[in-house]
PDB file of C-alpha atoms in Angstrom:
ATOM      1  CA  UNK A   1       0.000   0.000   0.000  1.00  0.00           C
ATOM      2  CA  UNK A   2       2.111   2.757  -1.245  1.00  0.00           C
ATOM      3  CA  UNK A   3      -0.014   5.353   0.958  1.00  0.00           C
ATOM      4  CA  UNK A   4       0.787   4.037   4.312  1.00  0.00           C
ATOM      5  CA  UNK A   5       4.475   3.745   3.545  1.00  0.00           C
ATOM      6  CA  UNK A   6       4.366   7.427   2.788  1.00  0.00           C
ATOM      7  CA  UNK A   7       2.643   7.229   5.607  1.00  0.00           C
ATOM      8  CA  UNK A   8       5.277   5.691   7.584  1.00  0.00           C
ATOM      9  CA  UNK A   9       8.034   7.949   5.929  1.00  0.00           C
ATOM     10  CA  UNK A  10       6.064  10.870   6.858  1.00  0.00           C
ATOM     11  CA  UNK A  11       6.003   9.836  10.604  1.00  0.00           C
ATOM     12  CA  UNK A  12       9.369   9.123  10.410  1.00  0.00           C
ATOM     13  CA  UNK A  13      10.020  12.701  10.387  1.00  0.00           C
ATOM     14  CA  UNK A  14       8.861  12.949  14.008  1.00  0.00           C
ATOM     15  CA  UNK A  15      11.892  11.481  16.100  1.00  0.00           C
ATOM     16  CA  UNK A  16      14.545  12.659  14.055  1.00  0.00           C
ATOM     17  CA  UNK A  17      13.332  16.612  14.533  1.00  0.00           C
ATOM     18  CA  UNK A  18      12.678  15.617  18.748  1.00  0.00           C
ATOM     19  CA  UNK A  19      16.646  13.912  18.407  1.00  0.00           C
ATOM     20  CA  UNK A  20      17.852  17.348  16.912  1.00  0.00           C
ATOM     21  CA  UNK A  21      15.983  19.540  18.936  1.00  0.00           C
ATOM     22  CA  UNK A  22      18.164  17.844  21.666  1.00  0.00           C
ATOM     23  CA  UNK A  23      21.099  16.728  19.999  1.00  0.00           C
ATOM     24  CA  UNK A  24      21.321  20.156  18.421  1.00  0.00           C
ATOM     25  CA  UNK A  25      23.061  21.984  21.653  1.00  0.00           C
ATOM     26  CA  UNK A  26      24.329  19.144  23.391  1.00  0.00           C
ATOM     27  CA  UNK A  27      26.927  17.398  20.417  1.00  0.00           C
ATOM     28  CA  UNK A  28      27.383  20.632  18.446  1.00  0.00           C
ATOM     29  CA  UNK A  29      25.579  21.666  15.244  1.00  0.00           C
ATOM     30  CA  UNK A  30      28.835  20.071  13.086  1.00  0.00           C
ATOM     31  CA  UNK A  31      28.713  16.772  15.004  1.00  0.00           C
ATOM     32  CA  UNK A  32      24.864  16.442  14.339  1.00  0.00           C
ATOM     33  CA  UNK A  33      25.136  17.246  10.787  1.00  0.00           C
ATOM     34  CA  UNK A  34      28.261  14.976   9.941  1.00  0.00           C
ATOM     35  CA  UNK A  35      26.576  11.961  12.072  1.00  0.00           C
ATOM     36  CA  UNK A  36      22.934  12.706  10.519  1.00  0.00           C
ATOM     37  CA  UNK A  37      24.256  12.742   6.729  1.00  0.00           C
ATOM     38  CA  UNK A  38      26.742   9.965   7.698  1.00  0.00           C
ATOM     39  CA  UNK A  39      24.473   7.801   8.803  1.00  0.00           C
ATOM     40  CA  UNK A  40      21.480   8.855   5.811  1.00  0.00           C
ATOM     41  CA  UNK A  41      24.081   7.546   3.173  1.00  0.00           C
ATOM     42  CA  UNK A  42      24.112   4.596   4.923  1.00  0.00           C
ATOM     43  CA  UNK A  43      20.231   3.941   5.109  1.00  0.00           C
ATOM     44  CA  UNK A  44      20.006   4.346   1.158  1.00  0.00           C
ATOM     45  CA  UNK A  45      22.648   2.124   1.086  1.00  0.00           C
ATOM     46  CA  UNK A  46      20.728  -0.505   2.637  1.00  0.00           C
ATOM     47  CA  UNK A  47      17.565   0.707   0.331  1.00  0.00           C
ATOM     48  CA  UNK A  48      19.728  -0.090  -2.741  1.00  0.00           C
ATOM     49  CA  UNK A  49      21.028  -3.531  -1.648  1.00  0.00           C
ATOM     50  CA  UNK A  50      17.452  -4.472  -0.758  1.00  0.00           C
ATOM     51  CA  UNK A  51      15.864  -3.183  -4.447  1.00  0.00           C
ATOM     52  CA  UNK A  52      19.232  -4.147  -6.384  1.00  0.00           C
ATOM     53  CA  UNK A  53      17.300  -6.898  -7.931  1.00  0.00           C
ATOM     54  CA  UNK A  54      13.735  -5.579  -9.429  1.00  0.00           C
ATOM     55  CA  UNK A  55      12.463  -8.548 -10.075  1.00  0.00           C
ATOM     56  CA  UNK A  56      12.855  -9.893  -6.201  1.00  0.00           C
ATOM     57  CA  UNK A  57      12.396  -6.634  -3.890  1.00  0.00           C
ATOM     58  CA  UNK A  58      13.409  -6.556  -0.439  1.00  0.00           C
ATOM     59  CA  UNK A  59       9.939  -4.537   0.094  1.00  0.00           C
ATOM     60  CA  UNK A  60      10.551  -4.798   4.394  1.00  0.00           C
ATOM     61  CA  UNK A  61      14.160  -3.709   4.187  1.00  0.00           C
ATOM     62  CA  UNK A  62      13.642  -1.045   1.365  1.00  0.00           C
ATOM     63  CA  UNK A  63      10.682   0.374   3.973  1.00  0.00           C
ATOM     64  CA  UNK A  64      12.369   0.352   6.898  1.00  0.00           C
ATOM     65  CA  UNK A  65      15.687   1.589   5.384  1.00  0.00           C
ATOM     66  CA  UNK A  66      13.531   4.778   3.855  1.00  0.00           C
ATOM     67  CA  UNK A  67      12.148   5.329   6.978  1.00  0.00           C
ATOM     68  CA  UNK A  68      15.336   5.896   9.204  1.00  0.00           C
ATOM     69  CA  UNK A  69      16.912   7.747   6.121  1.00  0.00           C
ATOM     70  CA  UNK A  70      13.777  10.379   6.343  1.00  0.00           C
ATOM     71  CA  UNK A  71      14.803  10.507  10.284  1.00  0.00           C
ATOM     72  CA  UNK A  72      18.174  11.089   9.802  1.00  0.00           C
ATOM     73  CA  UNK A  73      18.066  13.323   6.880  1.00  0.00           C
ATOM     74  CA  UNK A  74      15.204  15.547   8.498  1.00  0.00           C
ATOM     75  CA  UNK A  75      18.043  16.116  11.731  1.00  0.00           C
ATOM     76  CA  UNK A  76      20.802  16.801   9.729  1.00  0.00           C
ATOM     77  CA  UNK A  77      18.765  19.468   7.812  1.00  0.00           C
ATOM     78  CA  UNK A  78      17.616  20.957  11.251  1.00  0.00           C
ATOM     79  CA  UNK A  79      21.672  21.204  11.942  1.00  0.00           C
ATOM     80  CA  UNK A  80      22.129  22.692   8.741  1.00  0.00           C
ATOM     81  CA  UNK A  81      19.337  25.374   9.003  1.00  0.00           C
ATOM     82  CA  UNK A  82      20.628  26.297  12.176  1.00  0.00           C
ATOM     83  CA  UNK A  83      24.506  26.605  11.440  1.00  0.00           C
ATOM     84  CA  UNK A  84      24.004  28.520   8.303  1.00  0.00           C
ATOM     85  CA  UNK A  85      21.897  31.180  10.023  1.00  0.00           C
ATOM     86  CA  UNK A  86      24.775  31.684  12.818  1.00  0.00           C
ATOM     87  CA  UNK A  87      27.264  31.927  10.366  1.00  0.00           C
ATOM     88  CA  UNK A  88      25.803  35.398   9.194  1.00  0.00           C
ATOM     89  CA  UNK A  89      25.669  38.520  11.351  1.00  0.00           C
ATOM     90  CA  UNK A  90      22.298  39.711  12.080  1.00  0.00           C
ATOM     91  CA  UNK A  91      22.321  42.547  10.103  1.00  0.00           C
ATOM     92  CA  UNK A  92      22.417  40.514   7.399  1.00  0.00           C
ATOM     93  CA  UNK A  93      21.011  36.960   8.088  1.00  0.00           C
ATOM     94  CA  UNK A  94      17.937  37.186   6.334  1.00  0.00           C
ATOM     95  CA  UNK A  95      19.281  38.131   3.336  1.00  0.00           C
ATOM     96  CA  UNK A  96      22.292  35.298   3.306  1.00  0.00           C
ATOM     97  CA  UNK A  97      19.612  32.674   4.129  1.00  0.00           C
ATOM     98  CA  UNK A  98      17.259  34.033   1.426  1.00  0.00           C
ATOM     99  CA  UNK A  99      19.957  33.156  -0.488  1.00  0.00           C
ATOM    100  CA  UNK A 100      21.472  29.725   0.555  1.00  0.00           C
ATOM    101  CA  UNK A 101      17.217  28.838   0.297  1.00  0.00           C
ATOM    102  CA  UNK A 102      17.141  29.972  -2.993  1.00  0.00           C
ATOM    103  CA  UNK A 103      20.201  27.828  -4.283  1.00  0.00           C
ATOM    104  CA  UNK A 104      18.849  24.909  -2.592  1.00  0.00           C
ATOM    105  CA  UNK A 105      15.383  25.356  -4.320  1.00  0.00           C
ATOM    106  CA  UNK A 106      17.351  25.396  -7.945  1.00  0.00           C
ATOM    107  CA  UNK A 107      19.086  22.913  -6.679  1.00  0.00           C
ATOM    108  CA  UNK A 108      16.091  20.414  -5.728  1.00  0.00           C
ATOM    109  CA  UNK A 109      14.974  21.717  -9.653  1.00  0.00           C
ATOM    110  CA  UNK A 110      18.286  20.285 -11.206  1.00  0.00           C
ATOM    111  CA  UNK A 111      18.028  17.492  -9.418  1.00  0.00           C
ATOM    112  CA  UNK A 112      14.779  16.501 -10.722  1.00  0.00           C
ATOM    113  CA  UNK A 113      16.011  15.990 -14.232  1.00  0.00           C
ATOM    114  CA  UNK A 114      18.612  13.465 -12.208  1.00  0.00           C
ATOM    115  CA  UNK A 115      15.954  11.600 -10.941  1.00  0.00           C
ATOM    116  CA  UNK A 116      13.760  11.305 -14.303  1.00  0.00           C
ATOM    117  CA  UNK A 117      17.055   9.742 -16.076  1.00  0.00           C
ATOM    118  CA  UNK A 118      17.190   7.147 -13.594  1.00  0.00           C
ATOM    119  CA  UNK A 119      13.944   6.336 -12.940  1.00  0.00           C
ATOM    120  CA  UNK A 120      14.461   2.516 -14.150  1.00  0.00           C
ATOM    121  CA  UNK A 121      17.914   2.393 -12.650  1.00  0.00           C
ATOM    122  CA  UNK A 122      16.891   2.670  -8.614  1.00  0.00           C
ATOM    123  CA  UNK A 123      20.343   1.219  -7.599  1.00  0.00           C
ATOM    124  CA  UNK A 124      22.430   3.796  -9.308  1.00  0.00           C
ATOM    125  CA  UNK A 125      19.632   6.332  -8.176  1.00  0.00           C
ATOM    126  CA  UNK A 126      19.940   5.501  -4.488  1.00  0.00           C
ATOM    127  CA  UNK A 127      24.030   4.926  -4.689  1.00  0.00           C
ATOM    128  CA  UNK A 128      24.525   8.853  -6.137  1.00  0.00           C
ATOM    129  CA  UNK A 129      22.290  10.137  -3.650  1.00  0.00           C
ATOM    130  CA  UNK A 130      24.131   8.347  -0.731  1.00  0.00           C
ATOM    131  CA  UNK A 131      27.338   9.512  -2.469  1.00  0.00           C
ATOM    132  CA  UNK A 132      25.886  13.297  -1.956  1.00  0.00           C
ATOM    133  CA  UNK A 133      25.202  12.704   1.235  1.00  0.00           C
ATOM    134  CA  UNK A 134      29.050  11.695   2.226  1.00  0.00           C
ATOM    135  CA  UNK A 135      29.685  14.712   0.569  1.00  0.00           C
ATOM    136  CA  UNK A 136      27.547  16.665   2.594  1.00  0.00           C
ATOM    137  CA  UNK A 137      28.788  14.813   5.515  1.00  0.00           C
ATOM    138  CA  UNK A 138      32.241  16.050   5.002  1.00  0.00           C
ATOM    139  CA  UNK A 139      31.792  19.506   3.445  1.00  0.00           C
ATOM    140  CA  UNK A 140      31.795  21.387   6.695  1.00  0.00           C
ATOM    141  CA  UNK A 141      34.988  19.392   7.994  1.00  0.00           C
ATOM    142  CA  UNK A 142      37.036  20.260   4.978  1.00  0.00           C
ATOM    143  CA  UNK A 143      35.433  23.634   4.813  1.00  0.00           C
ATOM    144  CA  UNK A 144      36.401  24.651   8.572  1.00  0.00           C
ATOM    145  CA  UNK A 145      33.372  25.660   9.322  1.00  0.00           C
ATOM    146  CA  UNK A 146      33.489  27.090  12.554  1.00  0.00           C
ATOM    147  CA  UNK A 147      30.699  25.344  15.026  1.00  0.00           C
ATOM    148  CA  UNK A 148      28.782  28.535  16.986  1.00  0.00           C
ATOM    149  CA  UNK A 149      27.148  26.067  19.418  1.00  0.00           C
ATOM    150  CA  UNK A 150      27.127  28.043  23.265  1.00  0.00           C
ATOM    151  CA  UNK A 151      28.993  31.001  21.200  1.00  0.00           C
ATOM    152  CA  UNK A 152      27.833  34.350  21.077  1.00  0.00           C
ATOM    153  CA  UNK A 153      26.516  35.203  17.565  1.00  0.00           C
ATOM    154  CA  UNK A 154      28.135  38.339  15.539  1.00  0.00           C
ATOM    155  CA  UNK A 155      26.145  41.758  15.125  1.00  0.00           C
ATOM    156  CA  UNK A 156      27.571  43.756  12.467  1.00  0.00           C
ATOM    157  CA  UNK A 157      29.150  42.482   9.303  1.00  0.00           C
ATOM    158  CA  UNK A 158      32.425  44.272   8.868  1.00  0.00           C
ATOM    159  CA  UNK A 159      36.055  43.087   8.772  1.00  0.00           C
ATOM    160  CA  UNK A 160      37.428  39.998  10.574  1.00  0.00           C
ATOM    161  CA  UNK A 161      39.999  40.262  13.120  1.00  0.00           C
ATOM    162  CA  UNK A 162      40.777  37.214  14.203  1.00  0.00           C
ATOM    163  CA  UNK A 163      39.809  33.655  15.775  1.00  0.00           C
ATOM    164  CA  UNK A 164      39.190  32.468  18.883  1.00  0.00           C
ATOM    165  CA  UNK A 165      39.603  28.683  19.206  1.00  0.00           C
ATOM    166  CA  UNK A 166      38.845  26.712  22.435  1.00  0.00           C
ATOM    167  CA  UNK A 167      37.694  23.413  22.922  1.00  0.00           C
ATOM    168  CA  UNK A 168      37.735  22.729  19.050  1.00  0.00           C
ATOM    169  CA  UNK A 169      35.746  25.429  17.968  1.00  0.00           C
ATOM    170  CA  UNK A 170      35.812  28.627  16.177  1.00  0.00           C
ATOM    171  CA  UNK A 171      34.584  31.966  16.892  1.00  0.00           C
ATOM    172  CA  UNK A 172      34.847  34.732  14.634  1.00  0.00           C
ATOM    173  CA  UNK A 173      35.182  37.849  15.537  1.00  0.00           C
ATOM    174  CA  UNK A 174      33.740  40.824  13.714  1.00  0.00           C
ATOM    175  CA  UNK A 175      33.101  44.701  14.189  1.00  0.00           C
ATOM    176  CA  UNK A 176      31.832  47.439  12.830  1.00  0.00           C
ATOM    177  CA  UNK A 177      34.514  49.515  12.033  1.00  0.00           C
ATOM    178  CA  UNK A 178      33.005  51.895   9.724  1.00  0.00           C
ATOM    179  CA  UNK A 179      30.447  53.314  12.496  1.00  0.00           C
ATOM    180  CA  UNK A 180      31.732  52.647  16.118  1.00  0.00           C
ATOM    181  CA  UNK A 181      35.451  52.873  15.334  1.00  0.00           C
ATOM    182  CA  UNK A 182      35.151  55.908  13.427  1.00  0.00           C
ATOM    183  CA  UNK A 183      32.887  57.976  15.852  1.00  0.00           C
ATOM    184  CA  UNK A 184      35.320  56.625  18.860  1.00  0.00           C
ATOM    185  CA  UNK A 185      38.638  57.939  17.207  1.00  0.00           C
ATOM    186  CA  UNK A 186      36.818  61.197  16.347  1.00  0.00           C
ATOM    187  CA  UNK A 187      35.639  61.484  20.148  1.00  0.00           C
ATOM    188  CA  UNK A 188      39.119  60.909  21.099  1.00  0.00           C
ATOM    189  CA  UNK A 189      41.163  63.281  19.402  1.00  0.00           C
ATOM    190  CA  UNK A 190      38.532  66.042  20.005  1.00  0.00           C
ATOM    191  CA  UNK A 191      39.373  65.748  23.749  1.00  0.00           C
ATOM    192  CA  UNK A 192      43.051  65.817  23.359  1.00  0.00           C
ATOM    193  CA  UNK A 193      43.829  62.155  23.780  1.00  0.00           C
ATOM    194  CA  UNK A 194      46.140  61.422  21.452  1.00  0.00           C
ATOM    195  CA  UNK A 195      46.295  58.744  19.100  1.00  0.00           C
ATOM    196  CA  UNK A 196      44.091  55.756  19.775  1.00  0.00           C
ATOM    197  CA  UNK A 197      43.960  51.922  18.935  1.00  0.00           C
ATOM    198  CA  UNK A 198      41.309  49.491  19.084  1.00  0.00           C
ATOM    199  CA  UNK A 199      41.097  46.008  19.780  1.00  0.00           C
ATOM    200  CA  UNK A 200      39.173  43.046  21.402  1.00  0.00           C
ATOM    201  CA  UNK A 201      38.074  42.554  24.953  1.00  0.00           C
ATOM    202  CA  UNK A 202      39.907  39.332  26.645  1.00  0.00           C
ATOM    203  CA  UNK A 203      36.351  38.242  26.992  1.00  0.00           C
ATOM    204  CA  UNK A 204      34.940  39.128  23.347  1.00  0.00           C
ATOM    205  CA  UNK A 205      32.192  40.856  24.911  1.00  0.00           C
ATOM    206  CA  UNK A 206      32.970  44.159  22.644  1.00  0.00           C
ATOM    207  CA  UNK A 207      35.344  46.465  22.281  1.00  0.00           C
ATOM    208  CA  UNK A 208      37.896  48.444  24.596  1.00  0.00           C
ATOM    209  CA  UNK A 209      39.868  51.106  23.716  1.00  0.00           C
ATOM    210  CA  UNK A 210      43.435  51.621  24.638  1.00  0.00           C
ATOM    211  CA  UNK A 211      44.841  55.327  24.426  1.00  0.00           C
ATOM    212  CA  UNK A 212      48.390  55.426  23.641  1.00  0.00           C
ATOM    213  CA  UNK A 213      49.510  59.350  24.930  1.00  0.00           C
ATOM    214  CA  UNK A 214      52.015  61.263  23.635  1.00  0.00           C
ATOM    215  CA  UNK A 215      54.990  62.258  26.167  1.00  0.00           C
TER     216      UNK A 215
END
């Protein structure tokens, strides 16, 4: 009955978004993804072994294997929605994740014309799309993407000074030069100070100044 097992795949859905809701903060939103994908490619791998032969269908293996590959793949997206929002300063999140959603939907168009040319091949079919999802497994590893988990997220877009690295992750660090830097030096030097630097607090909670006076 092909509408209870999209029944089944739709329900499916449920524990892997309750896993990531958890999972999310507690592993890290790079650990989620790379386990989710990981272990996605690995349930379509099991869906092609059990429908490599069409004539002799594994129909109980190639259902059950669908079903934890909608779990999986529906936490790894939840880790990938949620990284690629913190990875853009507020002031202009909306806009890079209008983006990134747009390339995705053109994407999922593409992808379509993928499917259509092997419709009567479901082996290969299942194979590539395991192989993308190793690749997505990997792409923030060998991209060094910087996991935000329990990090404070960036305000301003503006130039990068530097990164922070404890415990294995990455924090960027970014001001606004063009506004607060600006009005601060002019502040400065109207009052006599002198020349002025700025740089990071030890904490990364802003930014400090640090008047240099001349003798």
């Amino acid at each position: 009955n092909i509408h209870l097992q999209s029944l089944y795949f739709a329900l499916a859905n449920l524990p892997g978004n309750i896993f990531a809701a958890y999972a999310v903060d507690k592993i890290g939103r790079k650990t989620l993804l790379f386990a989710s994908m990981a272990f996605a490619a690995l349930s379509l791998g099991m869906a092609a072994e059990g429908a490599r032969d069409v004539y002799d269908v594994r129909q109980l293996q190639v259902v059950l294997a669908a079903c934890s590959f909608h779990a999986f793949l529906v936490a790894g997206w939840c880790a990938l929605s949620v990284m690629t929002s913190e990875l853009f300063p507020t002031s202009i999140r909306g806009t890079g994740m209008g983006v990134c959603s747009g390339v995705g939907r053109i994407a999922g168009i593409i992808v379509q014309f993928v499917n259509g040319a092997l419709i009567h091949q479901p082996l290969a079919l299942l194979l590539a799309a395991a192989g993308c999802m190793i690749c997505g497994a990997f792409a923030p590893i060998v991209l060094k993407t910087p996991d935000m988990a329990n990090c404070p997220l960036s305000d301003f877009s503006g130039p990068a000074l530097g990164v922070v690295e404890g415990d294995g992750q990455a924090l960027m660090k970014i001001v606004q030069d063009d506004v607060v830097a600006d009005s601060q030096r002019k502040a400065w030097k109207s009052d006599g100070a002198g020349d002025s630097e700025m740089e990071i607090d030890p904490d990364g909670t802003g930014l400090a100044d640090r008047r240099k006076r001349r003798e």
